[in-house]
PDB file of C-alpha atoms in Angstrom:
ATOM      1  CA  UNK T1206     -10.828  -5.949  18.216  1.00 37.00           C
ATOM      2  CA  UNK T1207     -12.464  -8.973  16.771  1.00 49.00           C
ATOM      3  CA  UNK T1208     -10.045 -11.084  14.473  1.00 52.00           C
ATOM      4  CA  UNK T1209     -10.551 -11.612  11.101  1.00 90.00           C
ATOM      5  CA  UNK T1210     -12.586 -15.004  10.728  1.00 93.00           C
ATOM      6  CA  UNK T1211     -11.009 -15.506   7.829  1.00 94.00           C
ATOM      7  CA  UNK T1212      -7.650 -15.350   8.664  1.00 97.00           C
ATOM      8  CA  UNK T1213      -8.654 -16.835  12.258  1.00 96.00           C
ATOM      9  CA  UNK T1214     -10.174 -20.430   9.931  1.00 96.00           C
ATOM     10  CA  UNK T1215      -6.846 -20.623   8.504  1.00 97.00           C
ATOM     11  CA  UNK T1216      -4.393 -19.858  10.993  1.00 98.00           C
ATOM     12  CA  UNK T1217      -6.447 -23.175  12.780  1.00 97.00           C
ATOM     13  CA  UNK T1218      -5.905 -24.852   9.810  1.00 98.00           C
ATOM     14  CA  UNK T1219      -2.467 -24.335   9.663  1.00 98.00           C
ATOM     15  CA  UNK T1220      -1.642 -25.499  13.589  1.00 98.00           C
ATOM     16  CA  UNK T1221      -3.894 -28.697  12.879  1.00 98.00           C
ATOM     17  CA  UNK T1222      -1.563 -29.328  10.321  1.00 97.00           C
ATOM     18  CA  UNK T1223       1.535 -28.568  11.742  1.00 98.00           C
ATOM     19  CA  UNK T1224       0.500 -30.139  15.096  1.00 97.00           C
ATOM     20  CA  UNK T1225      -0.840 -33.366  12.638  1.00 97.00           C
ATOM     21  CA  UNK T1226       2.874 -33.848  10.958  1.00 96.00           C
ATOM     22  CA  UNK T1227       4.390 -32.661  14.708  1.00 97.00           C
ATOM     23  CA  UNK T1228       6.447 -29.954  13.508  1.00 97.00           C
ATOM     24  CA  UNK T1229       7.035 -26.400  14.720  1.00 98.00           C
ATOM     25  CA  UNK T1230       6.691 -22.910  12.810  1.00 98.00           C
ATOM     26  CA  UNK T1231       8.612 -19.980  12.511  1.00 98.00           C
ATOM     27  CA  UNK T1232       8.031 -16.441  10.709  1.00 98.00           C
ATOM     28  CA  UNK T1233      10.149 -13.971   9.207  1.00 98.00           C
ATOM     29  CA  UNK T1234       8.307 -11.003   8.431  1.00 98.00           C
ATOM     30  CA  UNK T1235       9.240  -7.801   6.925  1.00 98.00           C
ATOM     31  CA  UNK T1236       5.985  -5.609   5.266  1.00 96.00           C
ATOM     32  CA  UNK T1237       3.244  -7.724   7.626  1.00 98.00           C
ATOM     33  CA  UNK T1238       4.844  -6.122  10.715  1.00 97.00           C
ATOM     34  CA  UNK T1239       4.312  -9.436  12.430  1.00 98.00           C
ATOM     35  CA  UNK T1240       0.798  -9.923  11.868  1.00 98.00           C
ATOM     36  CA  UNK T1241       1.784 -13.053  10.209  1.00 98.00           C
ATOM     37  CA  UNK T1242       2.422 -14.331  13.742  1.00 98.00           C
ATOM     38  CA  UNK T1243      -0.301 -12.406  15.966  1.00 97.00           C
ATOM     39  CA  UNK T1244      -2.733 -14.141  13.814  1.00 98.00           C
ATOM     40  CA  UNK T1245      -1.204 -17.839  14.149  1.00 98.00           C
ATOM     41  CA  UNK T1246      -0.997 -16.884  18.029  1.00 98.00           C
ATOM     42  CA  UNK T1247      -4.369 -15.847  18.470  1.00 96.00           C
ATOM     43  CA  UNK T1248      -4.846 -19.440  18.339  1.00 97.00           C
ATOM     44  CA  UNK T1249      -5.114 -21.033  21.960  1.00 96.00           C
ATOM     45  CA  UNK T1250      -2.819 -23.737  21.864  1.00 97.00           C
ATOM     46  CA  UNK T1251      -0.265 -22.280  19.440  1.00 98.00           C
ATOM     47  CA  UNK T1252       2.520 -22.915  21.681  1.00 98.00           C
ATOM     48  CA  UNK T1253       2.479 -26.506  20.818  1.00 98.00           C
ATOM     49  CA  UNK T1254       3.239 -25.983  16.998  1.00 98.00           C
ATOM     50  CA  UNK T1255       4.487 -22.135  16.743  1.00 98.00           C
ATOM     51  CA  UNK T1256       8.328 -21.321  17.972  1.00 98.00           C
ATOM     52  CA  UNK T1257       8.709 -17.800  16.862  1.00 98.00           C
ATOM     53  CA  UNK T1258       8.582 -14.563  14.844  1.00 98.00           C
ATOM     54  CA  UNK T1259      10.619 -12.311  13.797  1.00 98.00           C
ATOM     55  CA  UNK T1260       9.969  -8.953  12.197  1.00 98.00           C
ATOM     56  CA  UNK T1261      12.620  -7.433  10.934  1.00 98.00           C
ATOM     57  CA  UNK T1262      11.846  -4.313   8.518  1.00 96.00           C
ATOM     58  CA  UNK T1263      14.573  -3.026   8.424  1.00 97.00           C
ATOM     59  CA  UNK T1264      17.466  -4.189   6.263  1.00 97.00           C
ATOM     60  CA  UNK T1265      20.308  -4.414   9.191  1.00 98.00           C
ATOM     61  CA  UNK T1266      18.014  -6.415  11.059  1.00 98.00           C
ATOM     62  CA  UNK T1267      17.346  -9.019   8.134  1.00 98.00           C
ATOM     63  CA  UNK T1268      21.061  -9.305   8.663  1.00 98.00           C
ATOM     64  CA  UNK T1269      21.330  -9.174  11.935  1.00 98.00           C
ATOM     65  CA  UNK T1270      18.653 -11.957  12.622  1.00 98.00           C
ATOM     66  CA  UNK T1271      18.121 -13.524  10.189  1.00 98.00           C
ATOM     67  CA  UNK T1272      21.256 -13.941   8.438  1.00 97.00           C
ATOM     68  CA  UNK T1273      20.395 -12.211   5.069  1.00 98.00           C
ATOM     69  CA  UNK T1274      23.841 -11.321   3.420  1.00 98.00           C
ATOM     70  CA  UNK T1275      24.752  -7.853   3.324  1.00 98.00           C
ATOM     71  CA  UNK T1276      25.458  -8.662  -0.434  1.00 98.00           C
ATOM     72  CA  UNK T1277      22.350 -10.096  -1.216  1.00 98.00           C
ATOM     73  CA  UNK T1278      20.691  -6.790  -0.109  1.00 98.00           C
ATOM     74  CA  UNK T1279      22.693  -4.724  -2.479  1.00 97.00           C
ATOM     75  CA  UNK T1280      22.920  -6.777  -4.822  1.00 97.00           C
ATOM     76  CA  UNK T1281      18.440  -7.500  -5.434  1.00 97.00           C
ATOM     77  CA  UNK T1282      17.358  -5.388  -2.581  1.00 95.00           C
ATOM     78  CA  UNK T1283      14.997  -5.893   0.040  1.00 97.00           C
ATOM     79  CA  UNK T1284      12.157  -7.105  -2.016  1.00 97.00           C
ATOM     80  CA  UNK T1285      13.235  -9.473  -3.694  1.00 97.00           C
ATOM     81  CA  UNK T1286      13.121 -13.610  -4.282  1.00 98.00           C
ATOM     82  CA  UNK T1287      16.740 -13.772  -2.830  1.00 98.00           C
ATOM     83  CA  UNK T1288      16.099 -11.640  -0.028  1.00 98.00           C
ATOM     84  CA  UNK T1289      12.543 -13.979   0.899  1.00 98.00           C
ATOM     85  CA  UNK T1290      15.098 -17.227   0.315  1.00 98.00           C
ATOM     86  CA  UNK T1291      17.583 -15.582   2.908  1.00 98.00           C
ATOM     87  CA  UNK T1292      14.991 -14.840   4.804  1.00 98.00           C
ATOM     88  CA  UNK T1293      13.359 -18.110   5.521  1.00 98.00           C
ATOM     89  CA  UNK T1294      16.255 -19.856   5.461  1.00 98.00           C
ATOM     90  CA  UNK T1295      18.188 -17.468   8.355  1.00 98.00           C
ATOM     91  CA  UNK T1296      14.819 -18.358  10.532  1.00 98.00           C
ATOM     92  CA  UNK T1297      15.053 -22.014   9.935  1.00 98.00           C
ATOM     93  CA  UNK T1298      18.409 -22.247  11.215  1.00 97.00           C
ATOM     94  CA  UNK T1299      18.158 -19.395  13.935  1.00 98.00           C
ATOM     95  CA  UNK T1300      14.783 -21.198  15.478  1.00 98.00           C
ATOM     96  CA  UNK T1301      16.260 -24.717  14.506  1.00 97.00           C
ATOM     97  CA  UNK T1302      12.285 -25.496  13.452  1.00 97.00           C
ATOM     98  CA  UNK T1303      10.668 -27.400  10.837  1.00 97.00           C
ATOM     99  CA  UNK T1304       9.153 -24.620   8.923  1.00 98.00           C
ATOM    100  CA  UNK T1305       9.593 -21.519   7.771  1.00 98.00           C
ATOM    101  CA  UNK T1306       7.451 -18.553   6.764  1.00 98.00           C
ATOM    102  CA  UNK T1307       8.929 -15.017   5.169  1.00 98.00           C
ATOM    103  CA  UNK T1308       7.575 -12.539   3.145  1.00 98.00           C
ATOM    104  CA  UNK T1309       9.067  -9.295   1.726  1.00 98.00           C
ATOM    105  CA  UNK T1310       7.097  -6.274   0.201  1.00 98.00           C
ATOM    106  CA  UNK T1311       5.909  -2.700  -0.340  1.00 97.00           C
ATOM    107  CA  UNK T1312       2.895  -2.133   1.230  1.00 96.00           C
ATOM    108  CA  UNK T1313       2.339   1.264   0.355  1.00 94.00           C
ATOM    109  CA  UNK T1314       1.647   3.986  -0.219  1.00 90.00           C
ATOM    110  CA  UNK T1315       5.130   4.894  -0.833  1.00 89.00           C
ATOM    111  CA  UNK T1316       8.172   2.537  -1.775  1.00 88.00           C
ATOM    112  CA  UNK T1317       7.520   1.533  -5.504  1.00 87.00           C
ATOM    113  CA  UNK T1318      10.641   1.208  -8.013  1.00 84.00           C
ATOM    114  CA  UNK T1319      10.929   0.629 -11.227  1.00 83.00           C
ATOM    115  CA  UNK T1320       9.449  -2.830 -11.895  1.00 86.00           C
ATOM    116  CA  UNK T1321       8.415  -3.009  -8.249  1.00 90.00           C
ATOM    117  CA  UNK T1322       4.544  -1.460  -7.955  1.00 95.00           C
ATOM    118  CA  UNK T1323       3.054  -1.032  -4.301  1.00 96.00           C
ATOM    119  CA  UNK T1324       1.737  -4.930  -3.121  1.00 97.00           C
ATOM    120  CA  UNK T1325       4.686  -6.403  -4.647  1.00 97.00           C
ATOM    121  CA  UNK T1326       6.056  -8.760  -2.138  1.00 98.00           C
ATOM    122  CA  UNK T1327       8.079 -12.123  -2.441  1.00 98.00           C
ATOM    123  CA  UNK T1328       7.379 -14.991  -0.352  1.00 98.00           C
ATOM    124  CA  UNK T1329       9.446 -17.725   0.481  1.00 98.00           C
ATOM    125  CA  UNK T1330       9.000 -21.546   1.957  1.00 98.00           C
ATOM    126  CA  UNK T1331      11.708 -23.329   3.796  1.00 98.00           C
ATOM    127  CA  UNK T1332      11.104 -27.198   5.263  1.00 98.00           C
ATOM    128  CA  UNK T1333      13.955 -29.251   7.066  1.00 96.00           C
ATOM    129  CA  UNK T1334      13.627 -32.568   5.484  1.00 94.00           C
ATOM    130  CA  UNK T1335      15.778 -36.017   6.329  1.00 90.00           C
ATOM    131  CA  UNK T1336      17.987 -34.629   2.982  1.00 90.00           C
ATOM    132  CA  UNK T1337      18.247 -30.995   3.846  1.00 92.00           C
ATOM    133  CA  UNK T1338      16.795 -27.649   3.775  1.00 95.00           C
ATOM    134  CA  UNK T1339      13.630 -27.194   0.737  1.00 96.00           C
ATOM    135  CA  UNK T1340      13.251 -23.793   0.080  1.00 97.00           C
ATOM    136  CA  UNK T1341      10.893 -22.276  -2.409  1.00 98.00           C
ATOM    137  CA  UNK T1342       9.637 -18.884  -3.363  1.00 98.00           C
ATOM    138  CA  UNK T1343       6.697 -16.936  -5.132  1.00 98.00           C
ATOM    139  CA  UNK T1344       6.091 -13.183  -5.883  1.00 98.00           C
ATOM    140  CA  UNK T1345       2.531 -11.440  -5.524  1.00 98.00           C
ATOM    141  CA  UNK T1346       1.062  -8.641  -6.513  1.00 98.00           C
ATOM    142  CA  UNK T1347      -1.846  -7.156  -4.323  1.00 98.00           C
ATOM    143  CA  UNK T1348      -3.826  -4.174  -4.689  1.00 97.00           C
ATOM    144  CA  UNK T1349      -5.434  -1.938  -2.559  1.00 96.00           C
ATOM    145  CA  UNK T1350      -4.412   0.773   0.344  1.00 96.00           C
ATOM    146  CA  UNK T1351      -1.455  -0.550   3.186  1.00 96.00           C
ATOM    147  CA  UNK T1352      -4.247  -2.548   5.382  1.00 96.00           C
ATOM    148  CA  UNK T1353      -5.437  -4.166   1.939  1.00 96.00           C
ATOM    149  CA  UNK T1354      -1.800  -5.224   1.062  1.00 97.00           C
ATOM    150  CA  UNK T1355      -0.844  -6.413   4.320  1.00 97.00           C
ATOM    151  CA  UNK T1356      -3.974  -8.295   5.032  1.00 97.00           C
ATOM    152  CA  UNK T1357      -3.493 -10.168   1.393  1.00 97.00           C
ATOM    153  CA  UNK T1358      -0.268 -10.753   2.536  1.00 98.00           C
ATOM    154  CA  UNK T1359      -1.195 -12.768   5.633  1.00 98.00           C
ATOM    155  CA  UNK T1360      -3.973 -14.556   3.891  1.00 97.00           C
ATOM    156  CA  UNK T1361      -1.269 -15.705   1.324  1.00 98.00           C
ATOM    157  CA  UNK T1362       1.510 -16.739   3.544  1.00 98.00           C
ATOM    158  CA  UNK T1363      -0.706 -18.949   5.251  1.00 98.00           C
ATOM    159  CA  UNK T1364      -2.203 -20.467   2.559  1.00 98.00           C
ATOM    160  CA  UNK T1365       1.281 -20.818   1.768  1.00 98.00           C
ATOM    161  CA  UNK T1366       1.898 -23.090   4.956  1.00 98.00           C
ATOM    162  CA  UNK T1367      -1.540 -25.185   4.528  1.00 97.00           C
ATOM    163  CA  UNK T1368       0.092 -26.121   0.696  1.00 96.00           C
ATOM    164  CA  UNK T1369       3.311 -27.285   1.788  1.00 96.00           C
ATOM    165  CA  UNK T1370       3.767 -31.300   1.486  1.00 92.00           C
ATOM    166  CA  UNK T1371       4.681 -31.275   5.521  1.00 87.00           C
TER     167      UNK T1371
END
């Protein structure tokens, strides 16, 4: 399978810029299924900038590895800005990196709820600075069958990364 040029440009992008500001990546992925990850490793060299990925669909293993309260889940459910905040955050400190990636969503064709269409799905940011943890988060809406979705969804998180002031 030939990867997506696209996606293959800015996954390079993103370990210039990570290897340029010497710090190391990590992914928490829920809808993506890790492809968030296969496409920064199919970058040679991505060892020297990427530590990990996690995928964790389901909701016991957001709190198993990654930390995301119990409460939090019940509370906004899994797709959600405080679930993606969790998210990131629980990588950060379980990798001990530099940078965090999550994302959260319904990729379809089934899942929607009330206010939550299929392609919604939260991202959130997390960078360890000298003066803590920065987190931030954002909310898209894609359109189009499950590839479609999940494909957006990798082309946004790592324009994501390539924005952040690293």
């Amino acid at each position: 399978m030939t990867p997506d040029a696209e996606l293959l440009s800015l996954a390079t992008r993103v370990g210039e810029a990570l290897l340029m500001q010497r710090c190391r990546l990590v992914t928490a992925e829920s809808c993506t299924g890790g492809h968030i990850a296969k496409t920064l490793t199919d970058i040679p060299g991505s060892s020297r900038w990427f530590e990990c990925g996690y995928v964790t669909y389901s909701n016991a293993a957001k709190v198993r590895d990654l930390e995301v309260a119990s409460r939090t889940l019940a509370e906004h459910g899994a797709v959600s800005e405080a679930v993606a905040r969790e998210m990131a955050a629980g990588a950060l400190h379980v990798a001990g990196c530099d940078v965090a990636i999550a994302e959260t969503g319904i990729a379809g064709p089934v899942g929607a709820e009330p206010g939550q269409p299929v392609g919604t799905v939260w991202f959130s940011t997390c960078i360890r600075r000298d003066a803590g943890v920065e987190c931030a988060a954002v909310r898209a809406q894609f359109t189009g069958d499950r590839h479609a979705v999940r494909r957006s969804s990798v082309d946004y998180a790592l324009k994501l990364i390539l924005n952040l002031k690293l």
